[in-house]
XYZ file of C-alpha atoms in Angstrom:
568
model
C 32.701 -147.971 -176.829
C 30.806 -150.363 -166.101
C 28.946 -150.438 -163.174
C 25.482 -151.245 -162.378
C 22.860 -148.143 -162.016
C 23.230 -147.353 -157.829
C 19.703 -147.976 -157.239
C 18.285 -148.703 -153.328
C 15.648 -150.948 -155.250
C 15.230 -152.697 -158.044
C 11.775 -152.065 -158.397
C 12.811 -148.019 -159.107
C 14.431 -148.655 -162.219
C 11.448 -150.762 -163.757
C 8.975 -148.111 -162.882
C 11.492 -145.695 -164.840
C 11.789 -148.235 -167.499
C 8.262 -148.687 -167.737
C 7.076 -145.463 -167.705
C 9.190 -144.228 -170.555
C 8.173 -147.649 -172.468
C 4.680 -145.894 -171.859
C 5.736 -142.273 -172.780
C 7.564 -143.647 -176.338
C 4.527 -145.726 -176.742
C 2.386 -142.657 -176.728
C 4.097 -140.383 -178.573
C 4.334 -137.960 -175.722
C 7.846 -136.287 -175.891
C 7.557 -132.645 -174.750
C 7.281 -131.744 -171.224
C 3.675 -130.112 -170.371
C 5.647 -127.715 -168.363
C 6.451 -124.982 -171.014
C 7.575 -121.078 -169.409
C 4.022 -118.839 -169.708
C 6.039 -116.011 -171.070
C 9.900 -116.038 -173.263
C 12.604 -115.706 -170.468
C 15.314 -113.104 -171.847
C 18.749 -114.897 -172.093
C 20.530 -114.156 -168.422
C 17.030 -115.597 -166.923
C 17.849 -119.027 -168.045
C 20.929 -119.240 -165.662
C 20.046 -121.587 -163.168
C 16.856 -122.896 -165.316
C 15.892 -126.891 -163.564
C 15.462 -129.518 -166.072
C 13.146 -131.438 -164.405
C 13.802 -135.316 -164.857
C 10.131 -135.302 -165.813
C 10.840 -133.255 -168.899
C 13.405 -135.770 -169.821
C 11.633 -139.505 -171.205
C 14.512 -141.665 -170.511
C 15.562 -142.011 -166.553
C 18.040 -139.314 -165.219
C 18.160 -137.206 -161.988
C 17.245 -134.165 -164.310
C 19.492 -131.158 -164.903
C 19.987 -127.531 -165.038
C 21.644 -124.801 -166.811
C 24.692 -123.452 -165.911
C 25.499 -120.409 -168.183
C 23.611 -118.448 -170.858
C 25.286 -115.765 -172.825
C 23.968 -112.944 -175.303
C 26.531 -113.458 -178.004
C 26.332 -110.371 -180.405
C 26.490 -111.063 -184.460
C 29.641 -111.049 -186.193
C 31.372 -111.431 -189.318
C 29.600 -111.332 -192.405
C 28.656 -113.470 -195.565
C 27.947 -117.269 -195.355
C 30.739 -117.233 -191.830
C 28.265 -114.595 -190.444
C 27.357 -115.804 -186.584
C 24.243 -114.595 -185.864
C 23.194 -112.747 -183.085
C 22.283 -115.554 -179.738
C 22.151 -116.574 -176.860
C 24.675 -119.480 -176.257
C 23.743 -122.144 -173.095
C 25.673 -124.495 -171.458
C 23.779 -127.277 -169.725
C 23.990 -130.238 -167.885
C 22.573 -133.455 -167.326
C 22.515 -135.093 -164.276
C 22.743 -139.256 -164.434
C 20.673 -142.001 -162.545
C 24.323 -143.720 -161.292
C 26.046 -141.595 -159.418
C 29.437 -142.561 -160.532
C 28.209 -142.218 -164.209
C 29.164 -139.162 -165.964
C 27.019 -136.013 -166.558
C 25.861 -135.250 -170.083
C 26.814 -132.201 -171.186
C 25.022 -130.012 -173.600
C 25.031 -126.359 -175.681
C 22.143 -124.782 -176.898
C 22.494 -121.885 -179.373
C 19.240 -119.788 -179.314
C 18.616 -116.957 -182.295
C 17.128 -113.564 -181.021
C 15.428 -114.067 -184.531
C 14.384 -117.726 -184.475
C 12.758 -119.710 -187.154
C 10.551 -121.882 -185.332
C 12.634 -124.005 -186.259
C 15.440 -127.183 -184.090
C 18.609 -128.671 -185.631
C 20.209 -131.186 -183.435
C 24.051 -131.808 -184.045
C 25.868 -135.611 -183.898
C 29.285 -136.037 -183.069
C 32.469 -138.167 -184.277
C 34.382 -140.505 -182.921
C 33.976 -141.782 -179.586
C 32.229 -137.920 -178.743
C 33.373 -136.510 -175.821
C 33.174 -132.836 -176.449
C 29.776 -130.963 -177.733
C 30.530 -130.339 -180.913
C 30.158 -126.618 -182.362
C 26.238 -125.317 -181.925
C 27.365 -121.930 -184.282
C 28.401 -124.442 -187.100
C 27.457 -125.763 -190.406
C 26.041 -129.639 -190.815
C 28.721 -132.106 -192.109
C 30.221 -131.259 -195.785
C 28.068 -127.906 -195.571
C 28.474 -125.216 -198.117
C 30.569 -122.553 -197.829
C 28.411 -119.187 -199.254
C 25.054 -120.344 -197.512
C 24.099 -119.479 -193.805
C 24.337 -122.301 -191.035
C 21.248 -123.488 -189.486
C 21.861 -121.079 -186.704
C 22.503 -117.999 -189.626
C 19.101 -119.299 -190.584
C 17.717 -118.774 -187.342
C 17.573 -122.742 -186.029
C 17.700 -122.812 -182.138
C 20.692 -126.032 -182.321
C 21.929 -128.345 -179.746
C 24.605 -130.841 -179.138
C 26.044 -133.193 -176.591
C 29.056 -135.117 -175.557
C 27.160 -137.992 -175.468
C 27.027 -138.763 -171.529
C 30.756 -138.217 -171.080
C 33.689 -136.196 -171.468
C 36.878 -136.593 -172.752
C 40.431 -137.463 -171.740
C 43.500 -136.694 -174.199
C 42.741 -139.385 -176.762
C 39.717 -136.999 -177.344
C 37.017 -138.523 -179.825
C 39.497 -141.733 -179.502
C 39.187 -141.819 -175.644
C 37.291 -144.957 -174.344
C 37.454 -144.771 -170.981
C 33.727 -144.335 -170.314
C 32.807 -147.868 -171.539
C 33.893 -148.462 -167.624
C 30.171 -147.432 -167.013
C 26.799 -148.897 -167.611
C 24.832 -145.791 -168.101
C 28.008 -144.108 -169.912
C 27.866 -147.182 -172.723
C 24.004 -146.881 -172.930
C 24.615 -143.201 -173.453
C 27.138 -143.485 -176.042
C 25.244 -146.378 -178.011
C 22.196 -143.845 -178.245
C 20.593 -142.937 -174.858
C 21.913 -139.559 -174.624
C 20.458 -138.488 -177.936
C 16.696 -138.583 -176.355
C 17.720 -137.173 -172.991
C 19.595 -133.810 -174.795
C 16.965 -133.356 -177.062
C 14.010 -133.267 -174.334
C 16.298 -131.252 -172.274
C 17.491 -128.820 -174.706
C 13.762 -128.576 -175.909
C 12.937 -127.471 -172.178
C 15.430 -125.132 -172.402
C 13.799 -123.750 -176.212
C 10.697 -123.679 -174.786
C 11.660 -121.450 -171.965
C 13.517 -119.289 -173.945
C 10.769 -118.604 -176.665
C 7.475 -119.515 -174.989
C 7.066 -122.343 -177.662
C 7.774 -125.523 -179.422
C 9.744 -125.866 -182.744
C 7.262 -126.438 -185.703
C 10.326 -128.405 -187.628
C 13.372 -130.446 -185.965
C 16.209 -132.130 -188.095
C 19.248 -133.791 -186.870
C 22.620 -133.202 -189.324
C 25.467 -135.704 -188.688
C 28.587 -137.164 -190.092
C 30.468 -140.349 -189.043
C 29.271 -141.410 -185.412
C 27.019 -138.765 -185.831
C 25.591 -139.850 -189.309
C 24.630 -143.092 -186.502
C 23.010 -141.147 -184.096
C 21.112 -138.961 -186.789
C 19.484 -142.509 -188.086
C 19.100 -143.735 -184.725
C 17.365 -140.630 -183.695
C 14.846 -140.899 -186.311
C 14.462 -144.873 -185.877
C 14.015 -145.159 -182.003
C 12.362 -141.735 -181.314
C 10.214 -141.350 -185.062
C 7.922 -138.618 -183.256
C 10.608 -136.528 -182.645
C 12.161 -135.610 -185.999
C 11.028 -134.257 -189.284
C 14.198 -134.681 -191.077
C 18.190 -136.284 -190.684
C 20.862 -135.963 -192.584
C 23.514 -138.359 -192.252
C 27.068 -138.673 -194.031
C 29.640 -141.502 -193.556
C 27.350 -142.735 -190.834
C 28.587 -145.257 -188.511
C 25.301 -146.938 -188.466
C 26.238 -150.586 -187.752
C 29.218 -149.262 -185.181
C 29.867 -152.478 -183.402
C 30.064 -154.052 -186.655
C 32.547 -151.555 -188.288
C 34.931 -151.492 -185.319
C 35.372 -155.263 -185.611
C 35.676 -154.667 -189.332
C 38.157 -151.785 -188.487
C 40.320 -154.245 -186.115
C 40.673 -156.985 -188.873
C 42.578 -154.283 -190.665
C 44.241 -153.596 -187.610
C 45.544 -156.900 -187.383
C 46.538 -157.318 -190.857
C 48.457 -154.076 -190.949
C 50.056 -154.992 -187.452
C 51.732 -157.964 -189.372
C 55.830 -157.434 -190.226
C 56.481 -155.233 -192.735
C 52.794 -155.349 -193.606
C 52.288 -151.651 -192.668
C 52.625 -149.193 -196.221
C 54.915 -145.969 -195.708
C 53.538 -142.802 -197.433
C 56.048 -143.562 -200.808
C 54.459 -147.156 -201.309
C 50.525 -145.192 -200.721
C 51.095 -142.720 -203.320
C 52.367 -145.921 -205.284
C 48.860 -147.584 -205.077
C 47.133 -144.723 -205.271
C 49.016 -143.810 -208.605
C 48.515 -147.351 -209.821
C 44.660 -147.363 -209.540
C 44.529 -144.045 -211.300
C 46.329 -145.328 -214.017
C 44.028 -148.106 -214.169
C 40.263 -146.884 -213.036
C 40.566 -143.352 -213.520
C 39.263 -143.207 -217.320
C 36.611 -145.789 -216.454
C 33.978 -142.566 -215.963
C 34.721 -141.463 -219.589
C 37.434 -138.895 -219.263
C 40.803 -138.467 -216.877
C 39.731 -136.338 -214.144
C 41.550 -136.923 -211.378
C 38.501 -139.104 -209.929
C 37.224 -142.660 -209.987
C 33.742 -142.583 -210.320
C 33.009 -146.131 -211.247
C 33.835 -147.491 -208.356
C 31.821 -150.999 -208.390
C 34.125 -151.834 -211.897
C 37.509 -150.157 -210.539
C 37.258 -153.198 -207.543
C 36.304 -155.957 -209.676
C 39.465 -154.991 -212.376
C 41.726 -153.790 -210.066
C 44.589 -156.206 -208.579
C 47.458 -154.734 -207.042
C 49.466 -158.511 -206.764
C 49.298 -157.708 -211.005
C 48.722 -153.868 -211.379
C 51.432 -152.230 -213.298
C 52.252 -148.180 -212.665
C 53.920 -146.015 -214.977
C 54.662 -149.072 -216.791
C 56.315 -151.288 -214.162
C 54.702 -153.632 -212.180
C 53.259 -152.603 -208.572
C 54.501 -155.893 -206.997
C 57.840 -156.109 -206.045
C 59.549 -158.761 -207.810
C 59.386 -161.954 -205.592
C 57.313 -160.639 -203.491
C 59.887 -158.963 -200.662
C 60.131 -155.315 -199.961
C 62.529 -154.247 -202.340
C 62.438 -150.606 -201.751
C 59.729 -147.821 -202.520
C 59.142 -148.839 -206.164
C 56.874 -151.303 -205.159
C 54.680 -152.664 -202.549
C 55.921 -156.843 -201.138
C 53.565 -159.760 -200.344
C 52.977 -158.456 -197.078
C 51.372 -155.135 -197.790
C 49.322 -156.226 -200.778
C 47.983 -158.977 -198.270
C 47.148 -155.935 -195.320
C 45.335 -153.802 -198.497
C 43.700 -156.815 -199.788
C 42.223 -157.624 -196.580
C 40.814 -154.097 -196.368
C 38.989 -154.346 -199.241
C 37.216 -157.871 -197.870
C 34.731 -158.564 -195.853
C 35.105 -159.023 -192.033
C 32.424 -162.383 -191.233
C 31.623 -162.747 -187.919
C 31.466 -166.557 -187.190
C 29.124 -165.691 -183.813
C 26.047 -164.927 -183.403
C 25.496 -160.649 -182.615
C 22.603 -159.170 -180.909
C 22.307 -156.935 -183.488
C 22.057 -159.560 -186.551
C 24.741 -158.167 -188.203
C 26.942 -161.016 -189.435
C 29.476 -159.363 -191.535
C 30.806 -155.571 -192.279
C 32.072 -154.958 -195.575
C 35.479 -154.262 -196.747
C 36.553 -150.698 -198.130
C 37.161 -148.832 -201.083
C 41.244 -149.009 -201.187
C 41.645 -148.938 -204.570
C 41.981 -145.103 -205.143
C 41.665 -143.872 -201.421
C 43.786 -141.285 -199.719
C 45.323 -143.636 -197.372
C 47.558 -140.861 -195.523
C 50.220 -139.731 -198.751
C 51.560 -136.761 -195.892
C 53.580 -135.919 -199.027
C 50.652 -134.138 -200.639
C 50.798 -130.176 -199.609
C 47.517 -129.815 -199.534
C 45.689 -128.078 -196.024
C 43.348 -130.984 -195.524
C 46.373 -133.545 -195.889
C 46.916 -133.824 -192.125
C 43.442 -134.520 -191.564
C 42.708 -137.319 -194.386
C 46.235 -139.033 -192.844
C 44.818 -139.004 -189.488
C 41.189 -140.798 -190.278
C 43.380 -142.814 -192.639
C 46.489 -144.973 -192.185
C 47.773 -142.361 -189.448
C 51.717 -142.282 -189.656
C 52.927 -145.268 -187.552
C 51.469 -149.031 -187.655
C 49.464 -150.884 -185.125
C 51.397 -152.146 -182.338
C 51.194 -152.785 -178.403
C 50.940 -150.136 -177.009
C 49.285 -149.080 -179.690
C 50.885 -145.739 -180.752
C 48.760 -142.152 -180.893
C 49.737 -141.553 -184.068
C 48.589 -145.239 -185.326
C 45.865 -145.313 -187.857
C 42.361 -143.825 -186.112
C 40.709 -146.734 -186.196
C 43.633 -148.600 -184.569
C 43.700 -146.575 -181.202
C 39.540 -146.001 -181.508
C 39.418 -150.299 -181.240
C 42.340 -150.233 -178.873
C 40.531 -148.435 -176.881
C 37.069 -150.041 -177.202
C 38.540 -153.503 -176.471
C 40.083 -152.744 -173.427
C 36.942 -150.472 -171.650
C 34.055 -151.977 -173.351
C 34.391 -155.441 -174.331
C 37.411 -156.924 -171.800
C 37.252 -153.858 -169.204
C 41.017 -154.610 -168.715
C 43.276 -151.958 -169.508
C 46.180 -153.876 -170.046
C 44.631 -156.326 -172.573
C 46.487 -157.035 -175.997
C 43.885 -155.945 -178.006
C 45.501 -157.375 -181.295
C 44.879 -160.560 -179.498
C 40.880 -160.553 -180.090
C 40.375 -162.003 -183.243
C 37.114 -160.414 -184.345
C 35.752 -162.697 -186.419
C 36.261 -165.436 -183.651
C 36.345 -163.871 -180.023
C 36.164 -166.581 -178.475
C 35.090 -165.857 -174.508
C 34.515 -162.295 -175.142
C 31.901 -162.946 -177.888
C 28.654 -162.469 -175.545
C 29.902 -159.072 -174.303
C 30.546 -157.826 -177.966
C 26.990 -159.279 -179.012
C 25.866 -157.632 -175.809
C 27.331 -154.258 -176.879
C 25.939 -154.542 -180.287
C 22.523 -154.183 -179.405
C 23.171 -150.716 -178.455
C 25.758 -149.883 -181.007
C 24.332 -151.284 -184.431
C 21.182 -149.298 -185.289
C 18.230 -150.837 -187.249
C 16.913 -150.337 -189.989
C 13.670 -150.241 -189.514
C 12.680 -146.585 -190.124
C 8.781 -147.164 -191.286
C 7.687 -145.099 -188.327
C 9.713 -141.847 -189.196
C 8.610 -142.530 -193.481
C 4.604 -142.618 -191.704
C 4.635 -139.454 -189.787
C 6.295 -137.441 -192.959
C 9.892 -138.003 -192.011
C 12.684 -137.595 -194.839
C 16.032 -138.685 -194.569
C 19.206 -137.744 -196.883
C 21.999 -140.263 -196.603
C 25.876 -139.326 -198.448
C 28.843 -140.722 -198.032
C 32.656 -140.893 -199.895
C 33.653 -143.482 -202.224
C 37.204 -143.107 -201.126
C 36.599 -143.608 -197.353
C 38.646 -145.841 -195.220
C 37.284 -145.530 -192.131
C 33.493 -145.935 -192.367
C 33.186 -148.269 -195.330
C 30.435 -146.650 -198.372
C 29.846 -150.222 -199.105
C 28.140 -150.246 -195.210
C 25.987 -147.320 -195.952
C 24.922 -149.416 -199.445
C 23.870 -152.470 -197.338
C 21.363 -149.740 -195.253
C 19.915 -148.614 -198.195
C 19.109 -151.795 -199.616
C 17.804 -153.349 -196.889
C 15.383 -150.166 -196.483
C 14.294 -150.799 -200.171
C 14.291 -154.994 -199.425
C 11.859 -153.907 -196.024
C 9.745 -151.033 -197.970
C 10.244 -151.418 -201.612
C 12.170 -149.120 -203.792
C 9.175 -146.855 -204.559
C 8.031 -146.465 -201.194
C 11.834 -145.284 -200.109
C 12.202 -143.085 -202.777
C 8.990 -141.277 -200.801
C 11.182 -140.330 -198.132
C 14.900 -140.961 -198.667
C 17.911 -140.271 -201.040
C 21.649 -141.854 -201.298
C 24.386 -140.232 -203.014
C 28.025 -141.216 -203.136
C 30.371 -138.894 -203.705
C 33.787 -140.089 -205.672
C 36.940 -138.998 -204.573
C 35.849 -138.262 -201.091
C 37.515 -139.713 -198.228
C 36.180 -139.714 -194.166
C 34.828 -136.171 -194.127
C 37.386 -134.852 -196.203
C 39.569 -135.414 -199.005
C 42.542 -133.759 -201.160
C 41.040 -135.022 -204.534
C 37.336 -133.727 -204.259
C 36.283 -131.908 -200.844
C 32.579 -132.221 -201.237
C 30.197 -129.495 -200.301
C 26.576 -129.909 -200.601
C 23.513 -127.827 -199.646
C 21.940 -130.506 -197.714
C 19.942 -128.327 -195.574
C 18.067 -126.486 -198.001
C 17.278 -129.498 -199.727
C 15.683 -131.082 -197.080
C 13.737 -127.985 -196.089
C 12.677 -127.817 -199.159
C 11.505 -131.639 -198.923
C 10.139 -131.546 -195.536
C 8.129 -128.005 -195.754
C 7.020 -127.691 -199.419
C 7.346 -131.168 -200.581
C 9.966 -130.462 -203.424
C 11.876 -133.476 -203.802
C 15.157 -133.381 -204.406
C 16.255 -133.014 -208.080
C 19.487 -132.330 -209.878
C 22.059 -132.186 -207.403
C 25.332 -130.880 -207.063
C 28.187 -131.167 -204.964
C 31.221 -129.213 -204.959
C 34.942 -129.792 -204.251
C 36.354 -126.714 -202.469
C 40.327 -128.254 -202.177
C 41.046 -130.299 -204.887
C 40.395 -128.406 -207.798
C 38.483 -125.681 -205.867
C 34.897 -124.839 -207.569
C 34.652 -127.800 -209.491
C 31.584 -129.864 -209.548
C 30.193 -133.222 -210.162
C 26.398 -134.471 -209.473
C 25.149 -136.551 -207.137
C 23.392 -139.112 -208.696
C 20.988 -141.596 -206.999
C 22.110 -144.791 -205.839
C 23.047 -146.988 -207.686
C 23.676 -144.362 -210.434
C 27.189 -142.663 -210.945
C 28.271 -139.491 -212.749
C 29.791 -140.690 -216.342
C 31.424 -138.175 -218.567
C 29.391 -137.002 -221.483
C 32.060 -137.222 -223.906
C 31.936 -133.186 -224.451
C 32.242 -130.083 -222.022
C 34.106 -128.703 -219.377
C 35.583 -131.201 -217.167
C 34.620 -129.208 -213.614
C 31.006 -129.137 -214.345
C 28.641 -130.951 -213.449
C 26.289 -130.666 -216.640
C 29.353 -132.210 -218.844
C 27.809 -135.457 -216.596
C 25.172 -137.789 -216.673
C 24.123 -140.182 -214.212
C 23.894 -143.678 -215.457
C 24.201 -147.489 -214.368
């Protein structure tokens, strides 16, 4: 997050290399091979993948099931009527894992692809018959809408740490998978698998994503341009070697005694930047919009809350009224910058700190049905140790595991002995593995063939840091000018959202429509809105272009978003 490809000669892999240099080069990514007539839905059992169809090396594939699912349910959660497909691809090592794949395909299609991205480390395929990241609730999923979809594990599958499970950074072909491999090789091969099916090509293919998969939706559309018309990423992971060294310095600091916050002391600093942040949109909502001014102001070593101050007095843990020296250090050095004092493959040479001030950061307290998720991306409910413990903050156990399978391939290594922003001896093999896992940002191909790309993320997220997601977008405007990305590209931040989801404001959005709308008819996006579904279910704010952010009017109904106005 290895072994060498078992090849009798040397020479065999360059040709392979070589000839898919040539195939990207040319734009060629469909297989000539298409079915002359639609195969009905048990036909495809059996169907060969050829490794021709597929432009990146593998021994090719097959299908192993396809099943005529009949619709169900009805409204938005109606599942349309398909034919679901299990697949697999076959690797070039032959200790390497398979790729596995679904393919959901419409008995009314649209013409029309939707490739899924996963979380985490992957693993599993994530769910064909569901909705793209932060979806709405009372509109259709792309396959309600008639999108043939497709997913993968990403070139391996899982143990019991699920998306946390690292084990596959053992392999070569596994970690070139993972770091964005396997996203060409599923698409060509579910694309065979369309074509046979229906007798043609999509006319429109988008990739939806959140998290890992908000990476793999903009390294999609950077390394394979001629592939997709649209992405939509959220939260996306997009410099990944970057943010799990980021990630670890929190680990460390949180690993130190009594450095580690119990749920009474997070609800403490999350009351105290409230009190002190909260009103900074124009009004007491619940939400801190302006996030950029909460950061600068906000100091928990002299924050007060509900009148007392926030730091205990002298600095040691005194008891639940306050937060000590030690965790006031571990939350200040989230909200800093990791620098890496090494050079990385990737040129990244720092990842920005997050948004604590005001985050979620695991208050298990709160009744709310989303609370066990937000603690788990979060703070977890136990702090970093050796072994590190499952129920450690995510990021802990996803670096844990990293570290020991990808950069030191020694299970038993300390991991909170790597200092990530000196590594010392292992610094070549995480510069190594940063090539693959910190995407560009070069996107000029995908903005020249008509590509448009929406990018979202949570202002209260403490696991992929928003700040991250702002460096991307400025360095597209820095490389194309702010006009020129405006042509093809939005950012939104969403307040009060954590990882994916959030007690305060669970954001839904209607992405996809938007982007059709963009892609098909040229409608730009215009006006809007986002709406919270747990906190204060119904209510709605807008999303305002970066770097605008939605201040309070001064009249209106709190919950809409028209009693807002985006400003600077």
């Amino acid at each position: 997050m290895r072994q060498f490809y078992a090849l009798n000669t040397p020479g065999r892999w360059a040709v392979l290399a070589i000839a898919s240099v040539a195939v990207a080069a040319c734009g060629g990514n469909d297989s000539a091979d298409a079915a002359p007539a639609p195969l009905a839905c048990e036909k495809l059992v059996g169907l060969a993948i050829p490794a021709s169809a597929i432009h990146l090396p593998t021994s090719g594939g097959s299908v192993l099931t396809a099943t005529p699912v009949e619709a169900s349910g009805s409204g938005a959660a109606a599942i349309a009527a398909h034919c679901l497909v299990t697949a697999r691809i076959g690797p070039v090592d032959a200790a390497a894992p398979d790729i596995r794949l679904n393919v959901a395909l419409p008995m009314a299609w649209n013409s029309k692809a939707m490739m899924f991205g996963g979380g985490g480390f992957n693993g599993s395929v994530p769910n064909v018959r569901g909705n793209v990241s932060n979806g709405p609730l009372d509109q259709p999923t792309p396959l309600g809408r008639g999108y043939a979809t497709f997913a993968s594990d990403s070139g391996h599958q899982a143990n019991a740490y699920g998306s946390q499970d690292g084990t596959w950074g053992l392999n070569d072909e596994a970690v070139r998978n993972f770091g964005g491999d396997a996203l060409k090789k599923t698409r060509d091969a579910a694309l065979h698998i369309v074509k046979a099916r229906y007798a043609a090509s999509p006319q429109k293919s988008y990739f939806a994503g959140g998290s890992t998969g908000g990476r793999e939706a903009l390294a999609a559309i950077q390394r394979w341009p001629a592939d997709w018309d649209g992405a939509i990423a959220w939260y996306p992971a997009w410099n990944d070697a970057a943010a799990l060294l980021g990630g670890h310095r929190s680990n460390i600091a949180l690993a130190q005694p009594g450095a580690y916050p119990n749920v009474p002391k997070r609800a403490l600093v999350y009351k105290a930047a409230m009190e002190a942040c909260d009103a900074l949109d124009g009004v007491q909502d619940g939400l801190i919009s302006h996030q950029k001014q909460c950061n600068a102001r906000f100091d928990p070593a002299l924050a007060t809350v509900g009148g007392a101050a926030l730091r205990c007095a002298g600095g040691a843990d005194t008891g639940d009224h306050c937060l000590s020296d030690a965790q006031i250090r571990a939350l200040q050095v989230m909200n800093t910058d990791t620098v890496f004092n090494f050079p990385l493959a990737s040129g990244e040479t720092r990842y920005p700190g997050y948004n604590v001030w005001g985050a979620d950061l695991g208050i298990t307290s709160n009744p709310s049905p989303v609370q066990p998720t937000v603690t788990f991306l979060a703070l977890g409910t136990a702090a970093p140790a050796m072994p590190v413990p499952r129920t450690a903050p995510y990021i802990s156990v996803l670096v844990d595991q990293w570290i020991k399978y990808s950069v030191t391939r020694d299970p038993g290594f300390n991991s909170l002995l790597l200092d990530p922003e000196n590594p010392g001896p292992w610094a070549p093999r995480i510069s190594e593995l940063s090539r693959q896992l910190d995407t560009g940002t070069d996107i000029s191909a995908f903005a020249a063939k008509g590509g448009k790309l929406l990018l979202a993320h949570g202002l209260a997220d403490v696991l992929v840091s928003s700040r991250a997601t702002e460096d991307y977008y400025r360095r597209l405007q820095s490389q194309m000018g702010a006009e020129r990305v405006r042509s093809f590209a939005r950012y939104y931040e969403v307040p009060g959202l954590g990882h994916a989801v959030s007690t305060a404001f669970n954001a839904t959005w209607d992405s996809l429509t938007t982007l059709e709308r963009w892609v098909e008819s040229g409608t730009a996006p215009g006006n809007q809105v986002t709406t919270d579904v747990t906190g204060v279910p119904g209510r709605t704010r807008p999303l305002c272009d970066y770097p605008q952010w939605p201040r309070y009017k001064g009249t209106g109904d709190v919950n809409l978003a028209a009693s807002f106005a985006c400003t600077e």
